Tab-separated table of C-alpha atoms in Angstrom:
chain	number	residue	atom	x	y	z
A	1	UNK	CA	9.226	0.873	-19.168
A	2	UNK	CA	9.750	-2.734	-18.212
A	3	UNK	CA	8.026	-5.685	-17.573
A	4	UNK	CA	8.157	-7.008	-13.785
A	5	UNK	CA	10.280	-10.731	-14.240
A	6	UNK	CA	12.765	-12.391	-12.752
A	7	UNK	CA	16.052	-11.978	-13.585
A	8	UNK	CA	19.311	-13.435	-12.203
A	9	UNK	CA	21.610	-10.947	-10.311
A	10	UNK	CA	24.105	-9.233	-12.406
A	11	UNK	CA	27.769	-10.053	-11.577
A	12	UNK	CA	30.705	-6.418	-11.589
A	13	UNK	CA	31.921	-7.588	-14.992
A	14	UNK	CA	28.049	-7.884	-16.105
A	15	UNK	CA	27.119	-4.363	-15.773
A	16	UNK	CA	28.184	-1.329	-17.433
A	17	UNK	CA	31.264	0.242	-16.459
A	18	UNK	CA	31.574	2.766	-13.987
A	19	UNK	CA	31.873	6.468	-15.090
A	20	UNK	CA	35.810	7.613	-14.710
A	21	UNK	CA	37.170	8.173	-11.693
A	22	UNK	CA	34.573	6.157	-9.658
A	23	UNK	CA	35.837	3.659	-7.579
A	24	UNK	CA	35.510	1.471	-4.602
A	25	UNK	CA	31.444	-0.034	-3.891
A	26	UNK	CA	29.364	-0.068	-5.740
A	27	UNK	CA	31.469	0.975	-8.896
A	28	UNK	CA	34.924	-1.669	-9.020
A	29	UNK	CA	34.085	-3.464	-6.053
A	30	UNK	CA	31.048	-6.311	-5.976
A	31	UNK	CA	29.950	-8.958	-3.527
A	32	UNK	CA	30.758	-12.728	-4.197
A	33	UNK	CA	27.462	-15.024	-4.581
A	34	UNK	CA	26.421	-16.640	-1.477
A	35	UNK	CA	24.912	-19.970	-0.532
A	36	UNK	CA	21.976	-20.575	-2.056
A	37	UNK	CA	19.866	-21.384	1.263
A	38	UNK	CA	20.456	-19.721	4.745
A	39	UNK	CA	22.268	-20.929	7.361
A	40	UNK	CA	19.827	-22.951	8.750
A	41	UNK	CA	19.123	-24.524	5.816
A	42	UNK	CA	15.701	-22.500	4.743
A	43	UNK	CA	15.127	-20.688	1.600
A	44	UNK	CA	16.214	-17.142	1.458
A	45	UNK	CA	12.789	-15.102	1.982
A	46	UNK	CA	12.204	-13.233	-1.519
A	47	UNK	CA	12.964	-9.261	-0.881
A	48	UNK	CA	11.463	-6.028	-2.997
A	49	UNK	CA	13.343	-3.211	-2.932
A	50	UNK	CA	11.700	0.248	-4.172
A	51	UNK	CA	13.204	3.143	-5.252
A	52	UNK	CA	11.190	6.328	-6.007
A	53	UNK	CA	13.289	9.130	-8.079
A	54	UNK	CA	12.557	12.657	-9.395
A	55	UNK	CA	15.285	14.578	-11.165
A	56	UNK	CA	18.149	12.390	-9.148
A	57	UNK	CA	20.735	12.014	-12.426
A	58	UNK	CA	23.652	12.670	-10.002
A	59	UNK	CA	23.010	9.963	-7.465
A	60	UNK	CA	20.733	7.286	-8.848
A	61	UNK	CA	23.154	5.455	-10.853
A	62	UNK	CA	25.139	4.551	-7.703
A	63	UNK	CA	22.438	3.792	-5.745
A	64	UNK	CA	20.885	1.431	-8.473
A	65	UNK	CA	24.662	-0.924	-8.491
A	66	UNK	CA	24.352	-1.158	-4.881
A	67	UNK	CA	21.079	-2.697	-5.054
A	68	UNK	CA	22.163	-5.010	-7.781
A	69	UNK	CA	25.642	-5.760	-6.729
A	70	UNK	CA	23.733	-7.683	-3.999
A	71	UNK	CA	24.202	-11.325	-5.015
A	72	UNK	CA	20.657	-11.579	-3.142
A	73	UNK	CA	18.948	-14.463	-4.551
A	74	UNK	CA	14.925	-13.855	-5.132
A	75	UNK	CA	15.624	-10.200	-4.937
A	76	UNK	CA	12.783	-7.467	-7.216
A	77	UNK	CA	14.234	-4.397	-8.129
A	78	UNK	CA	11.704	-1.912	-9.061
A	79	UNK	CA	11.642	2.006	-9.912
A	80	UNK	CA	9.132	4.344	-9.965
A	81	UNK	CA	10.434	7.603	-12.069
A	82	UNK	CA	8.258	10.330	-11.299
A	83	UNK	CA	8.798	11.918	-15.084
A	84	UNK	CA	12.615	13.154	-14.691
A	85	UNK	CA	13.960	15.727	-17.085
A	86	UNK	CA	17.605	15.161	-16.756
A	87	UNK	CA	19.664	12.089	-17.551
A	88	UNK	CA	18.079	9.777	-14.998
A	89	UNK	CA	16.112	8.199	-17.452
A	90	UNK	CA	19.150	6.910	-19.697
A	91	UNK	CA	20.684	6.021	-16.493
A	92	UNK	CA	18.264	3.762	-15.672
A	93	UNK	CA	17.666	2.429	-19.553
A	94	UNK	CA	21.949	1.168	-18.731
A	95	UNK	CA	20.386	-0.636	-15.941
A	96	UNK	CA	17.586	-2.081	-17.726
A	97	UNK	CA	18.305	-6.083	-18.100
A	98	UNK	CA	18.636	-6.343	-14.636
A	99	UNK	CA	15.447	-4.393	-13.245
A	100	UNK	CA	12.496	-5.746	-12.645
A	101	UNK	CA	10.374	-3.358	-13.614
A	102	UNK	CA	10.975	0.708	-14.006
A	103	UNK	CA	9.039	3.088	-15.000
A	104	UNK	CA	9.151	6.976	-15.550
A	105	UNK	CA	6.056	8.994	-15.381
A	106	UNK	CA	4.468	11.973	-13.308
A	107	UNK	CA	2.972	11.115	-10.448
A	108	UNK	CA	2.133	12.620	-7.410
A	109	UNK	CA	4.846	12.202	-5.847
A	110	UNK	CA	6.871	9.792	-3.311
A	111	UNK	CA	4.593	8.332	-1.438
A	112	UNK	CA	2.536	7.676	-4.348
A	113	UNK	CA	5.866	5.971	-5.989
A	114	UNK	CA	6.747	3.752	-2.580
A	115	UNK	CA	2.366	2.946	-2.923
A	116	UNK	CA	3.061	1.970	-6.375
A	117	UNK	CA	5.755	0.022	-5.654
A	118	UNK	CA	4.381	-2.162	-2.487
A	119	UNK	CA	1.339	-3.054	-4.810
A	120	UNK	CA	3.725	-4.271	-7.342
A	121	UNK	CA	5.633	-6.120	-4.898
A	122	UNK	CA	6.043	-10.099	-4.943
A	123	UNK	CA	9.141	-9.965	-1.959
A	124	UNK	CA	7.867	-10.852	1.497
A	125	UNK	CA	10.005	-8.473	2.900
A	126	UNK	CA	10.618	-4.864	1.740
A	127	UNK	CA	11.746	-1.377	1.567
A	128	UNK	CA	12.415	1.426	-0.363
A	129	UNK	CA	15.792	2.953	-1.161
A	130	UNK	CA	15.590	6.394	-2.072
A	131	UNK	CA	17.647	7.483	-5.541
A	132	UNK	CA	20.152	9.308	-3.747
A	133	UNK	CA	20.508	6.460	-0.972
A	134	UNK	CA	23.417	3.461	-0.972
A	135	UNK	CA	22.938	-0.616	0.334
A	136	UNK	CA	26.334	-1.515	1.702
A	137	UNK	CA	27.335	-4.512	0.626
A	138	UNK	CA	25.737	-7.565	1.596
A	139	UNK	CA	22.639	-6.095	3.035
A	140	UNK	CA	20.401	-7.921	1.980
A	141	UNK	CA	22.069	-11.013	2.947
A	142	UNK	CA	21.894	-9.429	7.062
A	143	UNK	CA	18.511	-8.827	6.101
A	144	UNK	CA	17.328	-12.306	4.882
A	145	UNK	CA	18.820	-14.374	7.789
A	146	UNK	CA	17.587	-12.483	10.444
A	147	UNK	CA	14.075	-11.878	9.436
A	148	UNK	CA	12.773	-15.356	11.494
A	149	UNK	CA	9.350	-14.856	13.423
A	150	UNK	CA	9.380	-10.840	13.335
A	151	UNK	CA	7.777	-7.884	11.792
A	152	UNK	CA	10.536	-6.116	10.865
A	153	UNK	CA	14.772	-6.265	10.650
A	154	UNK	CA	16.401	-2.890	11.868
A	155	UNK	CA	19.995	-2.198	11.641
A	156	UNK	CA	22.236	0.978	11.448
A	157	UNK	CA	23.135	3.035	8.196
A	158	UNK	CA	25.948	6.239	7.603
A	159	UNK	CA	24.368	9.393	7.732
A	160	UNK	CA	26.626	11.101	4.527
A	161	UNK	CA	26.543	15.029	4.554
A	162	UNK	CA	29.800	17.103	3.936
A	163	UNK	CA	31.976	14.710	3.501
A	164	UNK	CA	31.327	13.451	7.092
A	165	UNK	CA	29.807	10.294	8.269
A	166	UNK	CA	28.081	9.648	11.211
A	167	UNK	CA	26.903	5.935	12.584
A	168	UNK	CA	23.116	5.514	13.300
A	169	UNK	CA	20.779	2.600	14.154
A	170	UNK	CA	17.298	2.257	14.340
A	171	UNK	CA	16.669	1.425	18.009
A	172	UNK	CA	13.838	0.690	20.565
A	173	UNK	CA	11.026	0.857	18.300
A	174	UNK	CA	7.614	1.803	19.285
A	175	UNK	CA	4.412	3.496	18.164
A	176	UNK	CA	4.514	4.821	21.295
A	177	UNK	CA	7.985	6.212	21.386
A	178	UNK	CA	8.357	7.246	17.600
A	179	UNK	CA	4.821	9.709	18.543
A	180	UNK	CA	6.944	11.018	21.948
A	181	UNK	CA	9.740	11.329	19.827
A	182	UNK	CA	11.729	9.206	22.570
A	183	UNK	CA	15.652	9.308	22.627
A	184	UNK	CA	15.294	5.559	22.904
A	185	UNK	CA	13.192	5.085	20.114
A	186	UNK	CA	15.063	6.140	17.042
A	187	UNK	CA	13.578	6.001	13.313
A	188	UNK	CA	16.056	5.076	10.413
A	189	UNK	CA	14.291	4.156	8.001
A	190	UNK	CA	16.443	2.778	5.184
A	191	UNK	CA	17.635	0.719	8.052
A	192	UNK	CA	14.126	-0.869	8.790
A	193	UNK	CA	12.615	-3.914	6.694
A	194	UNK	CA	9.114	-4.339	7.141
A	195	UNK	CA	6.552	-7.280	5.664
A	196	UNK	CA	4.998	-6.826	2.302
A	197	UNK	CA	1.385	-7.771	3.699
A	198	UNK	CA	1.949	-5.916	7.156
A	199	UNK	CA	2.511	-2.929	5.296
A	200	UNK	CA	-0.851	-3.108	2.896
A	201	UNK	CA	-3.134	-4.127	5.860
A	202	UNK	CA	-1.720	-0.651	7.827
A	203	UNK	CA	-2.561	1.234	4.430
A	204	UNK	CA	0.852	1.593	2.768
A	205	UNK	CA	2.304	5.272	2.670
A	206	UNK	CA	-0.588	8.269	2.658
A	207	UNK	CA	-0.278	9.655	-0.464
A	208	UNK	CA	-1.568	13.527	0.834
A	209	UNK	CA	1.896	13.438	3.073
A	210	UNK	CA	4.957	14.011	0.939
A	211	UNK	CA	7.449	14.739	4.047
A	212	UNK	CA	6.709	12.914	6.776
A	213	UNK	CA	4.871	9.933	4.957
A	214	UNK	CA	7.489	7.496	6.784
A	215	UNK	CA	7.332	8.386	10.345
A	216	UNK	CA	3.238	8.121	9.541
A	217	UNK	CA	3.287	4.910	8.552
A	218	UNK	CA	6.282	3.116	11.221
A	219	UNK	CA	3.852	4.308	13.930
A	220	UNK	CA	0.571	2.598	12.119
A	221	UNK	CA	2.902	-0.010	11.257
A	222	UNK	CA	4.722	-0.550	14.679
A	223	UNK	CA	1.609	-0.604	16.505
A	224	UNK	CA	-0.017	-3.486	14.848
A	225	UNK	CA	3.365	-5.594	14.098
A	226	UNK	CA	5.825	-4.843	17.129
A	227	UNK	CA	8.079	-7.160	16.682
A	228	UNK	CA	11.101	-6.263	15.764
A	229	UNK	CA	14.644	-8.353	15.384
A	230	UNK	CA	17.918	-5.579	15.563
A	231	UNK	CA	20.866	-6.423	13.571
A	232	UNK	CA	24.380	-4.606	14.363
A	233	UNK	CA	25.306	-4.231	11.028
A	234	UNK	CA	25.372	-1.470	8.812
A	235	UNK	CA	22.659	-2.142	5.814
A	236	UNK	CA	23.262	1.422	4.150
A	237	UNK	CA	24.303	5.342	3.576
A	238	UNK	CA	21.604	7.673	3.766
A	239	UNK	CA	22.657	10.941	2.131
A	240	UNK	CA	22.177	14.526	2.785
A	241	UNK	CA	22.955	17.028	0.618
A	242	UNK	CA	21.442	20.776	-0.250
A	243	UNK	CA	19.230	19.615	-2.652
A	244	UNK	CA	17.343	16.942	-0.641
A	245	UNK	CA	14.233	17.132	0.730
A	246	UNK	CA	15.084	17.248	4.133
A	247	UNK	CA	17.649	20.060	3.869
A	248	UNK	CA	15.458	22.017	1.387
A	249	UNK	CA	11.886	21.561	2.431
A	250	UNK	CA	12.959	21.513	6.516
A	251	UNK	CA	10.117	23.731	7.315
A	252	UNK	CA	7.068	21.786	5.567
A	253	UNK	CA	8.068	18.760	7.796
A	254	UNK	CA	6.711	19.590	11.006
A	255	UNK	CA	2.901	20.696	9.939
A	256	UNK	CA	2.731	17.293	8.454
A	257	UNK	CA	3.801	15.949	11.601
A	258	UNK	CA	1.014	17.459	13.100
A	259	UNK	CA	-1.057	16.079	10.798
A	260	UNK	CA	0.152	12.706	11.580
A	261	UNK	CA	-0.703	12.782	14.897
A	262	UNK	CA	-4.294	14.687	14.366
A	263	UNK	CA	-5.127	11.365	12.792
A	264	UNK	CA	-4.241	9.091	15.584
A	265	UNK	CA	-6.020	11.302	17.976
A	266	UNK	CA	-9.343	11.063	15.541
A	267	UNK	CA	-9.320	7.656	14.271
A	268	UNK	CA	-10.917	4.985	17.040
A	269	UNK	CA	-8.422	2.527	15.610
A	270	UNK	CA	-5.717	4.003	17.424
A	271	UNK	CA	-7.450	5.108	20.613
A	272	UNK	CA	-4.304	3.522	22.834
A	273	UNK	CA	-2.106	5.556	21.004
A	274	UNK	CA	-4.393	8.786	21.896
A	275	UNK	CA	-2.902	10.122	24.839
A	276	UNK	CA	0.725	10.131	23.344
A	277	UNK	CA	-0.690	11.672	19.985
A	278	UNK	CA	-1.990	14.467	22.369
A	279	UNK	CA	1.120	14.840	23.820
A	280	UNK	CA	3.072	14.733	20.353
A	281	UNK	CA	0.588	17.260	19.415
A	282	UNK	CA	1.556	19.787	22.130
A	283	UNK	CA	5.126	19.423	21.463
A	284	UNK	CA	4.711	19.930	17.841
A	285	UNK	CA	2.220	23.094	18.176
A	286	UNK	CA	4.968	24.736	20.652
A	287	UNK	CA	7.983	23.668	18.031
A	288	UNK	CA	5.958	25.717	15.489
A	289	UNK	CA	5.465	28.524	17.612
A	290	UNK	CA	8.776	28.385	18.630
A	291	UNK	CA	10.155	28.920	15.347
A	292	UNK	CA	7.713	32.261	14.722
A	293	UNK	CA	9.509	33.426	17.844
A	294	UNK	CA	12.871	32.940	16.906
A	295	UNK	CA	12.197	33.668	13.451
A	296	UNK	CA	10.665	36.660	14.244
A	297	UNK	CA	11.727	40.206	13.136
A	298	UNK	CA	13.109	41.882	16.185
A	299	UNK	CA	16.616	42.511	16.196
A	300	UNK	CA	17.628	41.392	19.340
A	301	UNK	CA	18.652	37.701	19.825
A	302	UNK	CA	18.135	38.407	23.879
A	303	UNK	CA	14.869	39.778	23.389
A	304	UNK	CA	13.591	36.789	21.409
A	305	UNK	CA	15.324	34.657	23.834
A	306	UNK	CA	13.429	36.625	26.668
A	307	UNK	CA	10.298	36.341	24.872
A	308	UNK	CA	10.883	32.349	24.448
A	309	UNK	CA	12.086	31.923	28.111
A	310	UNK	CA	8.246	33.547	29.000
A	311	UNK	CA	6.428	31.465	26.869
A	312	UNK	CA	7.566	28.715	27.312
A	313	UNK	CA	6.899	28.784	31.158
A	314	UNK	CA	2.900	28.209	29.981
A	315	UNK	CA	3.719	24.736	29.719
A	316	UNK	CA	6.913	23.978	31.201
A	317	UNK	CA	6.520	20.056	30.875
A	318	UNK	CA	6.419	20.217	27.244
A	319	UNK	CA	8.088	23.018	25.883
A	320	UNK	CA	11.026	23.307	28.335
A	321	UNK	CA	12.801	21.149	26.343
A	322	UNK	CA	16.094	20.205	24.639
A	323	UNK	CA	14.996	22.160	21.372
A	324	UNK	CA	13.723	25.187	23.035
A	325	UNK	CA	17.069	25.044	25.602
A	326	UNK	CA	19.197	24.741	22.642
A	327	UNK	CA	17.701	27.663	20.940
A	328	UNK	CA	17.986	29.640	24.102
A	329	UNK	CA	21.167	29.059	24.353
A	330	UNK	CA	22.367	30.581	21.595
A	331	UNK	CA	20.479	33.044	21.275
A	332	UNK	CA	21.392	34.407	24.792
A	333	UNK	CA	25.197	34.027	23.211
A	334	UNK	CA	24.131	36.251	20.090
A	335	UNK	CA	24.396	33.786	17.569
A	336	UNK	CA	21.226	34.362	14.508
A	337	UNK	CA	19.115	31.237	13.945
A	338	UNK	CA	17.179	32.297	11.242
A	339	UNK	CA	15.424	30.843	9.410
A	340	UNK	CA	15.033	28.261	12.522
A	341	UNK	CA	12.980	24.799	12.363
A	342	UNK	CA	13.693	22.727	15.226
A	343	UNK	CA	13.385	19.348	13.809
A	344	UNK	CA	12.296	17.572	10.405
């Protein structure tokens, strides 16, 4: 464990060297020191930056250089270990003279870490990075200039999974669209920095979710701070890989969903927001039926096509949709979709 103080950010030569064979950022490749105001002359606006791990030994040593390779002056690195049992720990203990504060203990679980971590905070703007996430280099820097009278900075990041990577931005963000699940309203979250007071006074992360905590809190958060300034710029790589949560745990995602939206449609906070929670609702009670359907034991694809084509007709304005086309589709062609969840 580690006391949270300041500490100066570490130059390539400064931190351990990379394991062998590693190469390229964040491993032999650093980012120069910048100026020490922003371009217009104003103070750099102090940034925490969060990272809740469990068992991540493979990843988290990367992703910990690449969020102090960032030459970001003001910058709080902190890390909430949930009680790992492989090497992240000793990982991290490497790392140690340049993190603010770390910690590894059980706890129950990652939004509890990310809670832990915005209470701890002392940035004005923050995030969290996830232990088997990357910063590119210099994000920060995008960050800190272009966080001027807004709620939040959102950029694009690489989506990493197979060896392939994909380009995605965070883009016309709403309450309103994130609940409708809008094509123009995309969520990204290691893309999306948010204000350290914003965040407490919409209740930080709810610590009963542990899947889809952050879509729960961008729509609390979006709907009391809208403003948001976009950046084209990549800030990061989010990773996928078998292991992670949204690859292994795909089917636990959309009941909390649900849950998410049950609680905008009961709280009298969010009574504007009602009518598209309702709607979310709808959409998210068909998805889950849909999935017993195609999931289902009969044999046929064509039949459980059939039987999705007829029940879907019900409500033809909600579940008639790209999922449940999709789905169709390829079912009608023969192809087996089990075990099918049609989003995360």
């Amino acid at each position: 464990m580690k006391d949270n103080v300041e500490r100066k950010p570490p130059t390539l030569r400064e931190l351990p060297p990379p394991p062998e064979g590693r190469t390229g950022w964040p491993w032999t490749a650093g980012v120069k020191p910048g100026p020490p105001v922003r371009p217009d002359g104003t103070p750099w606006p102090r940034i925490t930056v969060v990272t809740p791990s469990l068992n991540q030994g493979m990843y988290i040593e990367e992703t910990i250089r690449s969020v102090l390779l960032q030459q970001y002056p003001g910058m709080q690195y902190v890390i909430f270990d949930g009680g790992s049992s492989d090497e992240s720990v000793s990982i991290i203990r490497k790392y140690e003279p340049w993190i603010s504060h770390w910690v590894s203990e059980p706890d129950r679980g990652q939004s509890h870490a990310i809670n832990k971590g915005l209470a701890m905070a002392t940035g004005d703007i923050v995030n969290w990075i996830n232990s088997d996430d990357i910063l590119t280099p210099g994000a920060l820097r995008i960050v800190g200039e272009a966080f001027v009278d807004c709620d939040m900075v959102a950029g694009g990041n690489y989506f990493l999974f197979r060896n392939l990577e994909k380009d995605r931005y965070a883009k016309g963000l709403t309450a309103r669209g994130l609940l409708r699940r809008e094509s123009t309203s995309r969520l990204q979250q290691m893309a999306m920095w948010f204000r350290r007071d914003g965040a407490l006074l919409c209740g930080g992360m709810d610590e009963e979710m542990h899947f889809a905590f952050d879509q729960d809190f961008f729509v609390r958060y979006l709907h009391t701070f809208p403003r948001v300034t976009y950046v084209s710029e990549m800030l990061g790589w989010f990773r996928q890989h078998e292991a992670a949560k949204t690859a292994a745990l795909r089917p636990k995602f959309l009941p909390e969903r649900l849950r998410t939206v049950d609680k905008i449609r009961q709280d009298p906070r969010w009574a504007d927001l009602k009518k598209d929670a309702e709607y979310a609702a709808r959409r998210y009670q068909w998805w889950i039926r849909l999935a017993d359907i195609v999931n289902s034991p009969v044999k046929s694809t064509r039949l459980r096509a059939l039987r999705v084509l007829i029940t879907s007709g019900v409500d033809p304005s909600i579940r008639w949709d790209y999922v449940t086309r999709k789905a169709v589709k390829k079912l009608l062609m023969g192809s087996e979709l089990r075990p099918f969840t049609p989003v995360i």
